[in-house]
Short mmCIF file of C-alpha atoms in Angstrom, two decimals:
data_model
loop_
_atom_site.label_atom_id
_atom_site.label_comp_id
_atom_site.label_asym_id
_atom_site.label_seq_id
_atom_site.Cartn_x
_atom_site.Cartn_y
_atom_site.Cartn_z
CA UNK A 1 0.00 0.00 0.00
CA UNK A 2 3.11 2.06 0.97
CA UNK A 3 4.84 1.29 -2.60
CA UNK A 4 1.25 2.45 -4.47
CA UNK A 5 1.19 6.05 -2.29
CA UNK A 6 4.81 6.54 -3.20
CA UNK A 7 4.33 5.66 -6.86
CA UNK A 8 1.41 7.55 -7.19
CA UNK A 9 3.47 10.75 -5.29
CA UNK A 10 5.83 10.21 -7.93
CA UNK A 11 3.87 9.71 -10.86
CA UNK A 12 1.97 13.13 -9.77
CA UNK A 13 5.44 15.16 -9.16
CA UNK A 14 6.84 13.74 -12.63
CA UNK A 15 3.73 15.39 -13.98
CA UNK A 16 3.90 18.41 -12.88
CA UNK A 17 7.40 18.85 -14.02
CA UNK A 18 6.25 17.95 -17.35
CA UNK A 19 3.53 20.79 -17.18
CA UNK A 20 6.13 22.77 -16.16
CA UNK A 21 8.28 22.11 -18.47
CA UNK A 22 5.75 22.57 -20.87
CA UNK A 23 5.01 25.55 -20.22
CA UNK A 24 8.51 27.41 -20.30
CA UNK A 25 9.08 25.94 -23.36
CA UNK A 26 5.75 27.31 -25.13
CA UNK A 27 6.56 30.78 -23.21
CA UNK A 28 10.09 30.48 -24.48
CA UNK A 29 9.48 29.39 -27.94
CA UNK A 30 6.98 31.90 -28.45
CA UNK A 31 8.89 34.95 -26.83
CA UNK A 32 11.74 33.73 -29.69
CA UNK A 33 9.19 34.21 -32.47
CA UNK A 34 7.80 37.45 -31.26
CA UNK A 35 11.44 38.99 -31.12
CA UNK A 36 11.80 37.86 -34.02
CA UNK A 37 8.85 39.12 -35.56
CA UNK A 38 8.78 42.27 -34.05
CA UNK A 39 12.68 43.00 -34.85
CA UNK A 40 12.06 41.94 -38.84
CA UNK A 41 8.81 44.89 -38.84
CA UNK A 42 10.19 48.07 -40.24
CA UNK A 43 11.01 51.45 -37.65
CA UNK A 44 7.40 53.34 -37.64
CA UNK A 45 9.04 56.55 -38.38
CA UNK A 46 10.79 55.49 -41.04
CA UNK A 47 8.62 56.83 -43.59
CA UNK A 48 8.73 59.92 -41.71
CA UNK A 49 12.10 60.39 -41.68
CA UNK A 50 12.62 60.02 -45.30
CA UNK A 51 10.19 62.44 -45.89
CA UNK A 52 11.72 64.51 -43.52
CA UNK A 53 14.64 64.21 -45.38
CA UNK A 54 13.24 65.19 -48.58
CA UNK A 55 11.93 68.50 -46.97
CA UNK A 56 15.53 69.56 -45.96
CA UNK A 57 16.56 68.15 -49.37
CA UNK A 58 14.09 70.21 -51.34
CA UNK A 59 13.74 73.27 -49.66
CA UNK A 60 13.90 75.34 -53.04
CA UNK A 61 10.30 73.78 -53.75
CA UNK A 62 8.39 76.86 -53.60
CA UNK A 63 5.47 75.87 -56.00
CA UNK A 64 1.90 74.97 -54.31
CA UNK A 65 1.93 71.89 -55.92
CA UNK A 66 5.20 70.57 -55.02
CA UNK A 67 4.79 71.90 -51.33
CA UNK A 68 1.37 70.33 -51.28
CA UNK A 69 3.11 66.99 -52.66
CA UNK A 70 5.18 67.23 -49.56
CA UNK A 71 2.45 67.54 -47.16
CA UNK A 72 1.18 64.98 -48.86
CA UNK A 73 3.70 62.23 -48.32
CA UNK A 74 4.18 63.76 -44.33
CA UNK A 75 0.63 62.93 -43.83
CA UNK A 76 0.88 59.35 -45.05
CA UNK A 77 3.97 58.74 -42.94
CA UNK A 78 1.91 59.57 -40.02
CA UNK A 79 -0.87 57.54 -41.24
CA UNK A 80 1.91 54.93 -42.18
CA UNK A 81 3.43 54.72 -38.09
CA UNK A 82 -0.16 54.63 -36.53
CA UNK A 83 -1.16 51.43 -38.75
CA UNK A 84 2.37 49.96 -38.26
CA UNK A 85 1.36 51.11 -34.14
CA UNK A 86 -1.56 48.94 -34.53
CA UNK A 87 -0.01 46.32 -35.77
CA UNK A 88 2.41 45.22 -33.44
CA UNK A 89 -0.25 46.02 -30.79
CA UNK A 90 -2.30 42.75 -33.07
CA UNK A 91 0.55 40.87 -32.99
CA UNK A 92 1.15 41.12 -29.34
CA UNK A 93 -2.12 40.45 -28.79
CA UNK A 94 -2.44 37.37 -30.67
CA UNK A 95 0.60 36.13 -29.03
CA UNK A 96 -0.69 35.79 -25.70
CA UNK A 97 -3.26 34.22 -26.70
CA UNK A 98 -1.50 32.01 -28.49
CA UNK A 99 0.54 31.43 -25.44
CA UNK A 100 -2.58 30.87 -23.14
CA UNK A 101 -4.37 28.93 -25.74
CA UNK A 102 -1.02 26.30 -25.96
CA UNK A 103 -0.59 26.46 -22.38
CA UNK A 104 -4.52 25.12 -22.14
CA UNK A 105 -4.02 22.39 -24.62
CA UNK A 106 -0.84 21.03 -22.71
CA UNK A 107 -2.78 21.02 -19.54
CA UNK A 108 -5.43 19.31 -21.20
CA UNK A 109 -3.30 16.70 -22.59
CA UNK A 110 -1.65 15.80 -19.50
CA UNK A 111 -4.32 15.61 -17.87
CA UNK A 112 -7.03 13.41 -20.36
CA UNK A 113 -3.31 11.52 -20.43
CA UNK A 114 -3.35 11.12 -16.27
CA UNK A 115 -7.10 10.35 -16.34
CA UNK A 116 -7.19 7.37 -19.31
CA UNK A 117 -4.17 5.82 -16.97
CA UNK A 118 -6.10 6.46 -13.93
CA UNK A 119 -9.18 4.52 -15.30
CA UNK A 120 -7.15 1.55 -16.91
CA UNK A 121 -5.94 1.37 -12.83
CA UNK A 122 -9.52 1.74 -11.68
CA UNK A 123 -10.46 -1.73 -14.63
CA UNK A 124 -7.87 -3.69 -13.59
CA UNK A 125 -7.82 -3.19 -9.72
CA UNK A 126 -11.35 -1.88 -8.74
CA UNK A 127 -13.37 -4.71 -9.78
CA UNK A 128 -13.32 -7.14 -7.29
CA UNK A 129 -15.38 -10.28 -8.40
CA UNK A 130 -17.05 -11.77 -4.75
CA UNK A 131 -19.63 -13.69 -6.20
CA UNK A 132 -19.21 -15.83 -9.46
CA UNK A 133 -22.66 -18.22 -9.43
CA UNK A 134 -22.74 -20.69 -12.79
CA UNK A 135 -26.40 -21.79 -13.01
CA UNK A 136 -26.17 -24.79 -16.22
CA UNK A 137 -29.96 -24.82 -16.08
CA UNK A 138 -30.55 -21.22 -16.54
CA UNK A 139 -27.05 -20.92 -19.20
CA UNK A 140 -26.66 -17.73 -16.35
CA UNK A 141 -23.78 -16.61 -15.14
CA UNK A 142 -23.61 -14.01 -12.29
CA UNK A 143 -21.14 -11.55 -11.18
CA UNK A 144 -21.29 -10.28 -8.37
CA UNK A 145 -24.66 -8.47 -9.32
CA UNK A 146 -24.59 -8.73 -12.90
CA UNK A 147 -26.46 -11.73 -14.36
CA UNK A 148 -25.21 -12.88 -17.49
CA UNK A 149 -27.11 -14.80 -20.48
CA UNK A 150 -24.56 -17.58 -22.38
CA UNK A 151 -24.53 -19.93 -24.93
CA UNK A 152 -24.24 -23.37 -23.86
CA UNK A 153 -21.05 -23.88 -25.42
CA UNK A 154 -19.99 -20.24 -23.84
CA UNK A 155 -20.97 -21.76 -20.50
CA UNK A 156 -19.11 -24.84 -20.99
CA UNK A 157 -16.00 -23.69 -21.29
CA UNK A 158 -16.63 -21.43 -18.00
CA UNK A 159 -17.65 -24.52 -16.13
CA UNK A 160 -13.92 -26.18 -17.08
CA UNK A 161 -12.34 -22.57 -15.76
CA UNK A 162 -14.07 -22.70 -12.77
CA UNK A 163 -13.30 -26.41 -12.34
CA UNK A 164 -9.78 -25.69 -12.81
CA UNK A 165 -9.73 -22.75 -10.67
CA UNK A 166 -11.03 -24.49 -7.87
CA UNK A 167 -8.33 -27.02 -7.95
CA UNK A 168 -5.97 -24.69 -8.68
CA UNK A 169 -4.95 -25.36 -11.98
CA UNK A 170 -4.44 -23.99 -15.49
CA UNK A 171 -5.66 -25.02 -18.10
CA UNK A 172 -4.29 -24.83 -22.18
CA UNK A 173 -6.23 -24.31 -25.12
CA UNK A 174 -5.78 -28.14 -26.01
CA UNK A 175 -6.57 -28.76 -22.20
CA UNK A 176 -9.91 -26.72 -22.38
CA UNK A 177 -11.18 -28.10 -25.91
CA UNK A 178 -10.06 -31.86 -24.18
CA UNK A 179 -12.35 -31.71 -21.31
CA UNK A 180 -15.24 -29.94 -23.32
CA UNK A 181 -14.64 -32.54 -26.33
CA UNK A 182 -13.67 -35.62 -24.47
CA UNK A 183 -10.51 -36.80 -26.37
CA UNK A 184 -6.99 -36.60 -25.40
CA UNK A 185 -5.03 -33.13 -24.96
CA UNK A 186 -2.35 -34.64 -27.77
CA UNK A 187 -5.54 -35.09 -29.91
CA UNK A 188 -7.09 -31.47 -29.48
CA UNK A 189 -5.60 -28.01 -31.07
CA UNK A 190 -4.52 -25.40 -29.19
CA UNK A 191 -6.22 -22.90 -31.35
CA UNK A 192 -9.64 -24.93 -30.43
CA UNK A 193 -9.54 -24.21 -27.15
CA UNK A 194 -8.31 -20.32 -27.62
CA UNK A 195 -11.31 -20.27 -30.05
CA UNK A 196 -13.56 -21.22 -27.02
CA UNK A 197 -12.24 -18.80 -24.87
CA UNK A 198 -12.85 -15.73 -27.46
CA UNK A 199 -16.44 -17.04 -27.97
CA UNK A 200 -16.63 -17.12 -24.30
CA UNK A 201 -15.69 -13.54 -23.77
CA UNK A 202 -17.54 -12.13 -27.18
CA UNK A 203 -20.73 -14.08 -25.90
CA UNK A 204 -20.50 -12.50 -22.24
CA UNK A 205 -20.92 -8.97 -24.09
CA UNK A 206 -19.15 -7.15 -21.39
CA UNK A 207 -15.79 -6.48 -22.39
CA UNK A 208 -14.85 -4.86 -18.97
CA UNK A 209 -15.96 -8.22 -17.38
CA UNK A 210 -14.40 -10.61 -19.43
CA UNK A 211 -10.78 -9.45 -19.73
CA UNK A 212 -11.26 -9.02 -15.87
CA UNK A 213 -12.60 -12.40 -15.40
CA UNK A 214 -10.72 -14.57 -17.99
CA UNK A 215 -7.09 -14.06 -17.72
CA UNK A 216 -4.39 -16.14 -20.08
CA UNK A 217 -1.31 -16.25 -18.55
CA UNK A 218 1.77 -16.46 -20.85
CA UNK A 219 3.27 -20.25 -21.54
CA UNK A 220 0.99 -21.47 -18.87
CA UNK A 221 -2.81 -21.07 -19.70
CA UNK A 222 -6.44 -19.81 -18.86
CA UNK A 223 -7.39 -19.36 -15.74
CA UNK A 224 -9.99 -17.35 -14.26
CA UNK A 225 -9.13 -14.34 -12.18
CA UNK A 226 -11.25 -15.06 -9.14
CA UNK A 227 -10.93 -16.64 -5.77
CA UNK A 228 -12.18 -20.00 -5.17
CA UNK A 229 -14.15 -19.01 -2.27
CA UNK A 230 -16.56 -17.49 -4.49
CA UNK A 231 -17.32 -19.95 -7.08
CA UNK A 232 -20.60 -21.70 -6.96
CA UNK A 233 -21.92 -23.57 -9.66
CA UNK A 234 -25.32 -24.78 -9.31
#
């Protein structure tokens, strides 16, 4: 119980430096692109300055026309430096919410990530099976509360689990498919009896249940995931 609290401790702090993590590098990956950005935009009073240039360059332009020309081009520099203004005001803009909107998804991720393990914990530990009642009259099978309709072949093959269960043994696909067909093991196919067990679990309908219930254990065999104490078969 210890070595669960500590892993989960861990698992949570390991987390949280990833979030962290995360997170400077969005803030630091975006602060790189708006420097960036922002150094590539041209001065604001450039355009003024040029024209500002051309007045002191010009100042033997006495005509309306040419004077007017002048005013002309100072007015669109102006114009010119409170667009380019409002653009980098945009741009800024946009970035933080850039930033905030990345910073959202990450923390979403992690944590649909942290909640998806969380559950596959909760499958595999939470259910605890203390009552597994065969009825062969009824083809019924009941867990705990849930009562189960199966094929007579389906509910064959869990009578020969729960056989071997109860004395403690484990059973092969050849094994299974011997007892069910009546013939020697060296007669029978492996497959056969691996064919039973996936008809087993497809008939039960309740994928949670099954993989819960009927567990094949590498090299060895099937065997069903419950204690003895709590087999009945009627």
């Amino acid at each position: 119980m210890q070595d669960s609290s500590t892993s989960a401790i861990e698992t949570h702090r390991s987390v949280n430096r990833i979030v962290v993590f995360g997170m400077v590098a969005i803030v630091a990956i975006l602060a790189g692109a708006a420097f960036f950005l922002f150094a590539s935009l041209p001065d604001a009073n450039a355009f003024n300055s040029r024209v500002e240039q051309l007045f002191i360059e010009n100042n033997d332009l006495t005509s309306n026309a040419e004077v007017k020309l002048l005013e002309i081009l100072a007015n669109s520099g102006t114009a010119f430096s409170d667009t380019l203004r409002s653009y980098r005001l945009v741009i800024l803009v946009l970035m933080v919410f850039a930033t905030a909107l990345l910073m959202a998804t990450l923390v979403f991720l992690v944590t649909a990530v942290m909640l998806n393990r969380r559950m596959s914990v909760i499958i595999k530990q939470g259910i605890q099976v203390s009552s597994l009642v065969i009825n062969r009259g009824q083809n019924t099978v009941s867990v705990n509360d849930l009562e189960l309709k199966l094929t007579p072949a389906a509910l064959e093959t869990l009578s020969v689990l729960a056989e071997a269960r109860m004395d403690d043994d484990l059973l092969s696909g050849s094994e299974i498919e011997a007892v069910i067909s009546g013939r020697s093991a060296s007669d029978c196919d492996e497959a056969a009896g691996a064919t039973r067990i996936k008809r087993l679990r497809d008939t039960m309908g309740n994928q949670l249940i099954s993989e819960v219930l009927v567990k094949n254990i590498s090299r060895q065999g099937y065997t069903l995931d419950v204690e003895k104490a709590v087999i009945r078969m009627i």
